[in-house]
PDB file of C-alpha atoms in Angstrom:
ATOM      1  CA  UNK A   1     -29.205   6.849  -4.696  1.00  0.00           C
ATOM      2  CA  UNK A   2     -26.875   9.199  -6.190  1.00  0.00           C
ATOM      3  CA  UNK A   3     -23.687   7.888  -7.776  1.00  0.00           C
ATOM      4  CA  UNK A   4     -20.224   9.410  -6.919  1.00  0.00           C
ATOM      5  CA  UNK A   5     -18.597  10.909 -10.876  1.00  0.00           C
ATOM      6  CA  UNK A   6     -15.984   8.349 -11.930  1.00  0.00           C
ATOM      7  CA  UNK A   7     -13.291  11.647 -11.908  1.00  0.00           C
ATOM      8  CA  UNK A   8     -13.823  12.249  -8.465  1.00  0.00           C
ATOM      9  CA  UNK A   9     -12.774   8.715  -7.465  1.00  0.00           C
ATOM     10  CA  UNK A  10      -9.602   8.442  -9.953  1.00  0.00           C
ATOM     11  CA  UNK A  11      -8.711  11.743  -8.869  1.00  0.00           C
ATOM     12  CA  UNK A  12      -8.927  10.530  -4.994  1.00  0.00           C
ATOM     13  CA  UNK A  13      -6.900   7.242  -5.961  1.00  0.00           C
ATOM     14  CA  UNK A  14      -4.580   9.676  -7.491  1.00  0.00           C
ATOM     15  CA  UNK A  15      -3.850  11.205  -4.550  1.00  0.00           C
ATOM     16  CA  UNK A  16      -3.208   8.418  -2.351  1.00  0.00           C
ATOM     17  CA  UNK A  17      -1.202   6.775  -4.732  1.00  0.00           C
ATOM     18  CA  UNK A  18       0.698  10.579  -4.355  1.00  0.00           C
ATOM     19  CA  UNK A  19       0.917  10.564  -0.825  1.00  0.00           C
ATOM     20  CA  UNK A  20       1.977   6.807  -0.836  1.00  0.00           C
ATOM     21  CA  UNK A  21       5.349   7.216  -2.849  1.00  0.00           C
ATOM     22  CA  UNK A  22       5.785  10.767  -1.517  1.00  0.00           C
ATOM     23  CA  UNK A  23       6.140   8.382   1.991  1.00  0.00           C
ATOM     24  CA  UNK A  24       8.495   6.134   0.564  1.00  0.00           C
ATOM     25  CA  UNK A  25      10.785   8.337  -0.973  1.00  0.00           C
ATOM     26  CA  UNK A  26      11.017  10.789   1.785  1.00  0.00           C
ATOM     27  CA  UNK A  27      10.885   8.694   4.815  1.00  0.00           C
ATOM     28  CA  UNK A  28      13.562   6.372   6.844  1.00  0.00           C
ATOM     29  CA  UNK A  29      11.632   4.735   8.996  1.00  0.00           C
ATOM     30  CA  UNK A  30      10.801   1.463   7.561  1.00  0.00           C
ATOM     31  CA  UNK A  31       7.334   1.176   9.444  1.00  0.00           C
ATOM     32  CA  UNK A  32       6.625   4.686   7.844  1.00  0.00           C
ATOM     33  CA  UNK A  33       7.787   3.294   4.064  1.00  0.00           C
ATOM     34  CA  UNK A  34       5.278   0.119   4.793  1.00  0.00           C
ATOM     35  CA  UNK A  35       2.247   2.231   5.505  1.00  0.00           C
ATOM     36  CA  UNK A  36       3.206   4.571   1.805  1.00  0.00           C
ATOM     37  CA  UNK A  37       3.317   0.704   0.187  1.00  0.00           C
ATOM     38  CA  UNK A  38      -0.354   0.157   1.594  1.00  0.00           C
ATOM     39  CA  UNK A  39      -1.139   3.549   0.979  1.00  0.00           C
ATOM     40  CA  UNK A  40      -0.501   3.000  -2.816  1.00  0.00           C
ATOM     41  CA  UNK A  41      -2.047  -0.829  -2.564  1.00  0.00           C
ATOM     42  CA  UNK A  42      -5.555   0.370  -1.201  1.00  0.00           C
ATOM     43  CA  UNK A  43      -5.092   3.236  -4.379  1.00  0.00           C
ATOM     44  CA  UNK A  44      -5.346   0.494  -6.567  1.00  0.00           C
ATOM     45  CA  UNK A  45      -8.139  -1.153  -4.690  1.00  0.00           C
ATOM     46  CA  UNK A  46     -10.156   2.239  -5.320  1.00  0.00           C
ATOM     47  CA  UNK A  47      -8.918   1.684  -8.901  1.00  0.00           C
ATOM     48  CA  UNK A  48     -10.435  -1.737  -9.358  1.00  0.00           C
ATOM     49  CA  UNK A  49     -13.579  -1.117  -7.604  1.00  0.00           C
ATOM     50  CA  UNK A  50     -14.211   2.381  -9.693  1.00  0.00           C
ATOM     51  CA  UNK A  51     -14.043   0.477 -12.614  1.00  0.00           C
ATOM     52  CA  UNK A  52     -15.842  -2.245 -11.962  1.00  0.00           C
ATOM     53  CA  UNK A  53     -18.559  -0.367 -10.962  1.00  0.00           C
ATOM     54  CA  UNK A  54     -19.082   0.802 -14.824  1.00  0.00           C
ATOM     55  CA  UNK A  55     -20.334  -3.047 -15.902  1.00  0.00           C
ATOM     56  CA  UNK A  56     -22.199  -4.260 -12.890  1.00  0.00           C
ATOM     57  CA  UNK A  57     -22.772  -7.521 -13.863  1.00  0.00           C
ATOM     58  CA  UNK A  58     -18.773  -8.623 -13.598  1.00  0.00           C
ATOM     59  CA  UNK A  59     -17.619  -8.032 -10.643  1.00  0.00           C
ATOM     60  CA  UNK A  60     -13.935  -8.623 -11.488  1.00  0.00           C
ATOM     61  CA  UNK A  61     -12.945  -5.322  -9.970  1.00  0.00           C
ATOM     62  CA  UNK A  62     -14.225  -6.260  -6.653  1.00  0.00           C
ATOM     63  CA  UNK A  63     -12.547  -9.955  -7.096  1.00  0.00           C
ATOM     64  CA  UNK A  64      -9.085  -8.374  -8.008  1.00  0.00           C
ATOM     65  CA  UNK A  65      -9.779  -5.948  -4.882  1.00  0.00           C
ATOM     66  CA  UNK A  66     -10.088  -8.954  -2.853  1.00  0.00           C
ATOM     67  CA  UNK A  67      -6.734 -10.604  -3.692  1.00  0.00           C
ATOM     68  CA  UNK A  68      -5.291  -7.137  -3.510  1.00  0.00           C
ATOM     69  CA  UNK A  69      -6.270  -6.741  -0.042  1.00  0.00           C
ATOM     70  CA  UNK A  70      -5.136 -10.371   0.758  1.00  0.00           C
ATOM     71  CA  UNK A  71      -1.844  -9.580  -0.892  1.00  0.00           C
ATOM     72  CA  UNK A  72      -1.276  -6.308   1.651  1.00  0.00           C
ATOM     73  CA  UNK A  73      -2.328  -7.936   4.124  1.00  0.00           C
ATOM     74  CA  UNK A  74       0.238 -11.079   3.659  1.00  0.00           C
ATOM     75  CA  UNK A  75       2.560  -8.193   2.648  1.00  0.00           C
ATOM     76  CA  UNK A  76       2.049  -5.924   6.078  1.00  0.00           C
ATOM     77  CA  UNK A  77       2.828  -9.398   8.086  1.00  0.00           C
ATOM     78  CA  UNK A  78       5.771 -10.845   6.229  1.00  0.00           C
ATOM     79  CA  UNK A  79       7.535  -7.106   6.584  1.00  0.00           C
ATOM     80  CA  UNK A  80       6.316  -6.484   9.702  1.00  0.00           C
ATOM     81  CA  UNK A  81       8.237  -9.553  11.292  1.00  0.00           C
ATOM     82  CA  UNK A  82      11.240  -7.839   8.923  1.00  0.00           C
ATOM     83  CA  UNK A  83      11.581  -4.722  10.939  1.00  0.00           C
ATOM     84  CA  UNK A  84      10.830  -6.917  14.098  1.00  0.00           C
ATOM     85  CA  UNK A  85      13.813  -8.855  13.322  1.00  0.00           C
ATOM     86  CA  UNK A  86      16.256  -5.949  12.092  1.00  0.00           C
ATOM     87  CA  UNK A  87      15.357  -4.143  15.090  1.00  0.00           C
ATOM     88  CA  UNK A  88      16.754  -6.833  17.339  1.00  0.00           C
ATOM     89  CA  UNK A  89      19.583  -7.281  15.187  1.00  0.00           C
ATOM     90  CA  UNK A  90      20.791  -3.784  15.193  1.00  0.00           C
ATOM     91  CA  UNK A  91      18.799  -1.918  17.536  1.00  0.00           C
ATOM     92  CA  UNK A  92      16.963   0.787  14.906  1.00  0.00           C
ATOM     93  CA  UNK A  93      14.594   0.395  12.450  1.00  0.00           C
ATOM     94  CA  UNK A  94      15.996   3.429  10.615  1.00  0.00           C
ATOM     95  CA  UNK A  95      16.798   1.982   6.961  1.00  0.00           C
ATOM     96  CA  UNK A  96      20.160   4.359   6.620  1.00  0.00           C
ATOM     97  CA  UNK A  97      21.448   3.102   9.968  1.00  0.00           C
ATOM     98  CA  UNK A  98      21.271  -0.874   8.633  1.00  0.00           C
ATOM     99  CA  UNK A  99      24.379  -1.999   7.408  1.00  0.00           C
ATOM    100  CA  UNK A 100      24.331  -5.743   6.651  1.00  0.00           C
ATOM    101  CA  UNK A 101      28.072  -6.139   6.714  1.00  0.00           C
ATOM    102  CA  UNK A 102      28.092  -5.541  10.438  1.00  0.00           C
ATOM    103  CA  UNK A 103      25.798  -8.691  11.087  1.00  0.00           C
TER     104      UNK A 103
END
């Protein structure tokens, strides 16, 4: 079975950790800046998992993956019922358009 060069994976977790806060910067739409913050999450799963993959007999990288995943998960939810909320508060879920002193 041939292995996949440790480079090739950094420089793929690279790039979606790129992409990811290239999305939150640039973006208004808060459903938009969530999927850059899982973006970045599941570049630090491919992190751990890389890693981990050098001393096979821990498998802390895969354990830390797992509570990663939990975490965005948990994360995704909790804001998720965030932009529910703010939407039927003020009708956009465009972050410049929220003002909380009109609430």
């Amino acid at each position: 079975m041939a292995s996949i060069p440790l480079e090739h994976v950094l420089l793929l977790s690279a790039a979606l950790f790129c992409i990811g806060v290239l999305a939150i910067v640039t973006k208004r739409h808060a459903v938009a800046i969530l999927m850059g913050i899982e973006l970045i999450f599941n570049a630090a799963n491919l992190n751990l998992i890389a890693f981990s993959q050098h001393d096979p007999k821990l498998l802390q990288g895969q354990v830390f993956a797992l509570f990663v995943i939990v975490i965005a998960a948990a994360e995704a939810a909790i804001a998720l019922a965030i932009v529910l909320k703010v939407y039927q508060h003020f009708n956009t879920v465009n972050i410049n358009e929220v003002d909380a002193s009109q609430g």
